[in-house]
């Protein structure tokens, strides 16, 4: 199992192989981003692409972003998806690599805003539920999941 941070010059080399994982994560979102938005933000160095490799095959991907609050810097997991059959083997190693990178970038906190499944898999790795996010669709907005 190998977790790779993909440098900007190599993003397009792996993109076709991992975009299905990015899209799957986006499909579970409210539509804040689309696939092209994520790619453009990665290529603009505003987000970081992570790829999980197992036996020479890409089996998952994640995207992170640094957030600079007035009181501390944080790294946020924007999205993550991978081969469900192998999740138990890739999830923890991926998070450890990304957390170590976050520390090197000066982050004091690592954030994950995601689906309820995080409440099950996060605590054994030291994550705790800090907030509940409520959403309401306003006006004619067509956000998914914000009914």
XYZ file of N, CA and C in Angstrom:
441
model
N 0.849 -1.173 0.000
C 0.000 0.000 0.000
C 0.895 1.237 0.000
N 0.617 2.141 -0.918
C 1.423 3.349 -1.015
C 0.495 4.552 -1.170
N 0.772 5.604 -0.432
C 0.004 6.841 -0.517
C 0.924 7.902 -1.095
N 0.499 8.507 -2.206
C 1.331 9.485 -2.897
C 0.658 10.847 -2.959
N 1.425 11.873 -2.614
C 0.992 13.248 -2.869
C 1.405 13.534 -4.298
N 0.458 13.944 -5.112
C 0.728 14.135 -6.530
C 1.087 15.597 -6.795
N 2.298 15.799 -7.257
C 2.772 17.147 -7.601
C 2.053 17.629 -8.860
N 1.887 18.926 -8.981
C 1.162 19.522 -10.107
C 1.581 18.973 -11.469
N 2.868 18.839 -11.784
C 3.224 18.335 -13.123
C 2.734 16.906 -13.404
N 2.409 16.160 -12.352
C 1.991 14.764 -12.537
C 0.489 14.543 -12.393
N -0.254 15.598 -12.117
C -1.699 15.447 -11.891
C -2.377 14.834 -13.109
N -2.097 15.353 -14.282
C -2.779 14.858 -15.486
C -2.354 13.430 -15.827
N -1.196 13.004 -15.358
C -0.732 11.636 -15.592
C -1.647 10.633 -14.892
N -2.110 10.975 -13.689
C -2.942 10.046 -12.913
C -4.437 10.364 -12.989
N -4.785 11.547 -13.459
C -6.160 12.024 -13.362
C -7.179 11.058 -13.974
N -6.945 10.590 -15.183
C -7.904 9.684 -15.842
C -8.149 8.435 -15.005
N -7.124 7.997 -14.317
C -7.208 6.784 -13.514
C -7.980 6.993 -12.215
N -7.924 8.192 -11.651
C -8.511 8.406 -10.320
C -9.739 9.306 -10.337
N -10.064 9.897 -11.477
C -11.203 10.823 -11.491
C -12.507 10.128 -11.094
N -12.605 8.814 -11.314
C -13.820 8.082 -10.899
C -14.000 8.142 -9.383
N -12.891 8.124 -8.637
C -12.987 8.215 -7.179
C -13.389 9.629 -6.749
N -12.817 10.625 -7.408
C -13.183 12.008 -7.111
C -14.661 12.214 -7.422
N -15.105 11.722 -8.573
C -16.502 11.888 -8.953
C -17.437 11.184 -7.974
N -17.055 10.006 -7.525
C -17.899 9.275 -6.570
C -18.075 10.077 -5.285
N -17.008 10.697 -4.806
C -17.113 11.539 -3.614
C -17.987 12.763 -3.899
N -17.826 13.354 -5.067
C -18.630 14.517 -5.429
C -20.109 14.161 -5.550
N -20.392 12.958 -6.018
C -21.788 12.518 -6.150
C -22.497 12.451 -4.802
N -21.729 12.286 -3.733
C -22.306 12.217 -2.382
C -22.342 13.590 -1.711
N -21.928 14.620 -2.438
C -21.877 15.968 -1.862
C -23.143 16.747 -2.218
N -23.161 18.011 -1.832
C -24.293 18.887 -2.152
C -24.058 19.657 -3.443
N -22.976 19.375 -4.134
C -22.716 20.074 -5.388
C -21.862 21.321 -5.245
N -21.117 21.413 -4.137
C -20.245 22.577 -3.932
C -19.192 22.695 -5.029
N -18.732 21.549 -5.498
C -17.713 21.482 -6.551
C -18.174 20.497 -7.614
N -17.614 20.652 -8.812
C -17.734 19.583 -9.797
C -16.319 19.106 -10.117
N -16.218 18.110 -10.965
C -14.925 17.495 -11.265
C -13.929 18.517 -11.814
N -14.379 19.377 -12.704
C -13.491 20.384 -13.282
C -13.032 21.392 -12.228
N -13.927 21.776 -11.314
C -13.526 22.691 -10.232
C -12.368 22.100 -9.434
N -12.510 20.834 -9.051
C -11.476 20.187 -8.243
C -10.161 20.141 -9.011
N -10.223 19.726 -10.268
C -9.005 19.666 -11.084
C -8.343 21.036 -11.185
N -9.128 22.070 -11.457
C -8.559 23.415 -11.581
C -7.936 23.893 -10.274
N -8.571 23.610 -9.146
C -8.019 24.022 -7.860
C -6.731 23.260 -7.530
N -6.660 22.005 -7.927
C -5.421 21.239 -7.738
C -4.315 21.823 -8.611
N -4.627 22.091 -9.870
C -3.620 22.630 -10.791
C -3.184 24.047 -10.411
N -4.035 24.757 -9.671
C -3.693 26.105 -9.193
C -3.003 26.056 -7.827
N -2.671 24.846 -7.350
C -2.027 24.657 -6.044
C -2.869 25.176 -4.882
N -4.185 25.176 -5.042
C -5.077 25.568 -3.958
C -5.613 24.340 -3.218
N -5.465 23.179 -3.834
C -5.809 21.907 -3.217
C -4.707 20.916 -3.549
N -4.647 19.831 -2.783
C -3.614 18.818 -2.985
C -4.278 17.475 -3.273
N -3.783 16.786 -4.297
C -4.302 15.479 -4.685
C -3.455 14.378 -4.073
N -4.138 13.385 -3.507
C -3.506 12.210 -2.915
C -4.038 10.974 -3.622
N -3.156 10.018 -3.895
C -3.567 8.791 -4.581
C -3.077 7.588 -3.782
N -3.957 6.607 -3.634
C -3.616 5.365 -2.947
C -3.335 4.317 -4.013
N -2.202 3.664 -3.871
C -1.779 2.655 -4.844
C -1.601 1.317 -4.128
N -2.089 0.259 -4.754
C -1.965 -1.089 -4.197
C -1.629 -2.035 -5.338
N -0.512 -2.724 -5.221
C -0.051 -3.636 -6.278
C -0.003 -2.961 -7.647
N 0.483 -1.719 -7.675
C 0.641 -0.989 -8.930
C -0.643 -0.414 -9.508
N -1.748 -0.523 -8.773
C -3.035 -0.039 -9.265
C -3.558 1.054 -8.338
N -4.125 2.107 -8.920
C -4.734 3.169 -8.115
C -6.066 2.667 -7.574
N -6.213 2.721 -6.246
C -7.437 2.193 -5.624
C -8.205 3.256 -4.847
N -7.744 4.499 -4.894
C -8.455 5.556 -4.196
C -7.761 6.886 -4.343
N -8.480 7.927 -3.935
C -7.927 9.273 -4.025
C -8.536 10.147 -2.942
N -7.796 11.175 -2.582
C -8.277 12.171 -1.638
C -7.807 13.545 -2.084
N -8.491 14.562 -1.627
C -8.122 15.940 -1.935
C -8.163 16.723 -0.629
N -7.086 17.444 -0.349
C -7.016 18.261 0.861
C -6.815 19.723 0.501
N -7.048 20.571 1.495
C -6.887 22.006 1.306
C -6.473 22.634 2.629
N -5.497 23.514 2.583
C -5.127 24.271 3.780
C -6.159 25.370 4.005
N -6.508 25.565 5.274
C -7.452 26.608 5.671
C -6.740 27.450 6.720
N -6.762 28.762 6.534
C -6.049 29.640 7.451
C -7.054 30.465 8.258
N -7.355 29.960 9.453
C -8.224 30.691 10.372
C -7.399 31.788 11.037
N -8.047 32.805 11.594
C -7.283 33.858 12.266
C -6.418 33.346 13.419
N -6.809 32.265 14.075
C -6.091 31.780 15.247
C -5.183 30.582 14.993
N -5.380 29.858 13.891
C -4.534 28.691 13.603
C -4.762 28.187 12.179
N -3.748 27.549 11.614
C -3.915 26.915 10.304
C -4.443 25.482 10.484
N -5.214 25.046 9.523
C -5.768 23.697 9.552
C -5.685 23.086 8.163
N -5.654 21.778 8.110
C -5.789 21.099 6.829
C -7.143 20.414 6.836
N -7.846 20.557 5.723
C -9.190 19.993 5.591
C -9.197 18.921 4.502
N -9.818 17.802 4.819
C -10.064 16.783 3.812
C -11.302 17.231 3.050
N -11.138 17.579 1.799
C -12.246 18.059 0.977
C -13.070 16.882 0.479
N -12.389 15.828 0.050
C -13.083 14.627 -0.401
C -12.136 13.448 -0.378
N -12.734 12.271 -0.296
C -11.960 11.039 -0.288
C -12.868 9.911 -0.744
N -12.341 9.036 -1.552
C -13.095 7.871 -2.000
C -12.101 6.826 -2.476
N -12.511 5.586 -2.375
C -11.623 4.520 -2.826
C -12.346 3.204 -2.916
N -11.595 2.203 -3.222
C -12.115 0.848 -3.349
C -12.649 0.402 -1.994
N -13.968 0.239 -1.914
C -14.593 -0.124 -0.637
C -14.112 -1.465 -0.103
N -13.845 -2.407 -1.009
C -13.417 -3.738 -0.575
C -12.080 -3.692 0.155
N -11.261 -2.701 -0.164
C -9.933 -2.595 0.447
C -9.835 -1.444 1.453
N -10.966 -0.786 1.770
C -10.921 0.412 2.615
C -10.228 0.175 3.943
N -10.451 -0.961 4.552
C -9.816 -1.217 5.850
C -8.298 -1.220 5.738
N -7.792 -1.532 4.556
C -6.337 -1.562 4.397
C -5.766 -0.219 3.946
N -6.543 0.636 3.290
C -5.977 1.893 2.787
C -6.317 3.122 3.616
N -7.414 3.104 4.333
C -7.866 4.328 4.991
C -6.873 4.846 6.037
N -6.510 4.013 6.994
C -5.622 4.486 8.061
C -4.238 4.886 7.541
N -3.600 4.076 6.670
C -2.304 4.529 6.146
C -2.399 5.853 5.384
N -3.481 6.040 4.650
C -3.646 7.300 3.919
C -3.748 8.470 4.894
N -4.550 8.322 5.926
C -4.721 9.406 6.880
C -3.418 9.716 7.610
N -2.651 8.698 7.950
C -1.375 8.936 8.641
C -0.416 9.740 7.764
N -0.328 9.398 6.489
C 0.558 10.127 5.569
C 0.097 11.572 5.429
N -1.207 11.765 5.238
C -1.734 13.118 5.050
C -1.591 13.939 6.332
N -1.848 13.349 7.477
C -1.685 14.073 8.747
C -0.236 14.501 8.947
N 0.709 13.640 8.627
C 2.127 14.002 8.747
C 2.472 15.156 7.808
N 1.932 15.130 6.608
C 2.143 16.227 5.661
C 1.527 17.516 6.216
N 0.339 17.405 6.808
C -0.327 18.583 7.379
C 0.547 19.226 8.450
N 1.159 18.410 9.279
C 2.058 18.926 10.319
C 3.230 19.668 9.683
N 3.810 19.090 8.640
C 4.923 19.744 7.936
C 4.503 21.076 7.311
N 3.221 21.189 6.955
C 2.706 22.428 6.367
C 2.311 23.449 7.433
N 2.449 23.060 8.706
C 2.155 23.978 9.793
C 0.737 23.885 10.336
N -0.038 22.913 9.868
C -1.411 22.770 10.355
C -1.410 22.335 11.815
N -2.293 22.922 12.583
C -2.466 22.543 13.979
C -3.675 21.646 14.177
N -4.540 21.597 13.186
C -5.782 20.827 13.238
C -5.999 20.171 11.879
N -6.577 18.991 11.903
C -7.004 18.334 10.666
C -8.510 18.204 10.724
N -9.190 18.663 9.683
C -10.644 18.651 9.651
C -11.162 17.716 8.563
N -12.256 17.080 8.848
C -12.982 16.294 7.855
C -14.442 16.668 7.985
N -14.983 17.199 6.932
C -16.413 17.472 6.872
C -16.954 16.458 5.881
N -17.741 15.529 6.372
C -18.176 14.470 5.473
C -19.466 13.821 5.930
N -19.680 12.683 5.357
C -20.900 11.924 5.627
C -20.858 11.297 7.022
N -22.022 10.842 7.501
C -22.101 10.291 8.861
C -21.171 9.105 9.128
N -20.728 8.408 8.102
C -19.829 7.271 8.305
C -18.543 7.640 9.032
N -18.151 8.915 8.946
C -16.954 9.372 9.656
C -17.100 9.205 11.157
N -18.324 9.253 11.647
C -18.534 9.106 13.090
C -18.130 7.724 13.574
N -18.101 6.740 12.681
C -17.700 5.377 13.041
C -16.202 5.159 12.869
N -15.651 5.678 11.766
C -14.252 5.354 11.464
C -13.263 6.365 12.034
N -13.739 7.543 12.407
C -12.839 8.566 12.924
C -12.341 8.372 14.344
N -13.209 8.041 15.298
C -12.776 7.951 16.703
C -11.604 7.010 16.977
N -11.520 5.826 16.364
C -10.355 4.982 16.652
C -9.023 5.616 16.245
N -9.100 6.646 15.385
C -7.875 7.321 14.944
C -7.707 8.683 15.622
N -8.505 8.942 16.666
C -8.348 10.172 17.426
C -9.247 11.317 16.998
N -10.146 11.091 16.059
C -11.055 12.145 15.621
C -12.282 12.159 16.523
N -12.827 13.365 16.731
C -14.049 13.468 17.518
C -15.032 14.364 16.771
N -16.292 14.113 17.031
C -17.341 14.929 16.430
C -17.325 16.281 17.131
N -17.099 17.329 16.376
C -17.000 18.662 16.948
C -18.224 19.511 16.623
N -18.767 19.355 15.434
C -19.900 20.159 14.986
C -20.912 19.280 14.276
N -22.096 19.805 14.134
C -23.111 19.240 13.257
C -23.416 20.345 12.250
N -23.412 20.016 10.985
C -23.690 21.004 9.953
C -25.117 20.816 9.458
N -25.888 21.842 9.560
C -27.261 21.835 9.067
C -27.309 22.710 7.817
N -28.061 22.292 6.820
C -28.170 23.081 5.591
C -29.635 23.280 5.231
N -29.907 24.404 4.603
C -31.241 24.712 4.113
C -31.096 25.341 2.745
N -31.821 24.823 1.808
C -31.799 25.373 0.447
C -32.562 26.689 0.448
N -31.983 27.731 -0.106
C -32.609 29.050 -0.153
C -32.993 29.404 -1.580
N -34.099 30.046 -1.734
C -34.533 30.512 -3.045
C -34.663 29.375 -4.041
N -34.081 29.575 -5.195
C -34.205 28.590 -6.274
C -32.968 27.709 -6.398
N -32.132 27.718 -5.376
C -30.928 26.905 -5.390
C -31.266 25.442 -5.658
N -30.435 24.770 -6.404
C -30.662 23.372 -6.757
C -29.600 22.460 -6.153
N -29.147 22.782 -4.949
C -28.131 21.947 -4.301
C -28.692 20.573 -3.985
N -27.872 19.571 -4.221
C -28.274 18.195 -3.870
C -28.220 18.057 -2.358
N -29.169 17.349 -1.808
C -29.135 17.026 -0.389
C -29.462 18.175 0.544
N -29.846 19.316 0.006
C -30.139 20.477 0.852
C -31.638 20.755 0.884
N -32.426 19.694 0.778
C -33.867 19.834 0.665
C -34.465 20.424 1.849
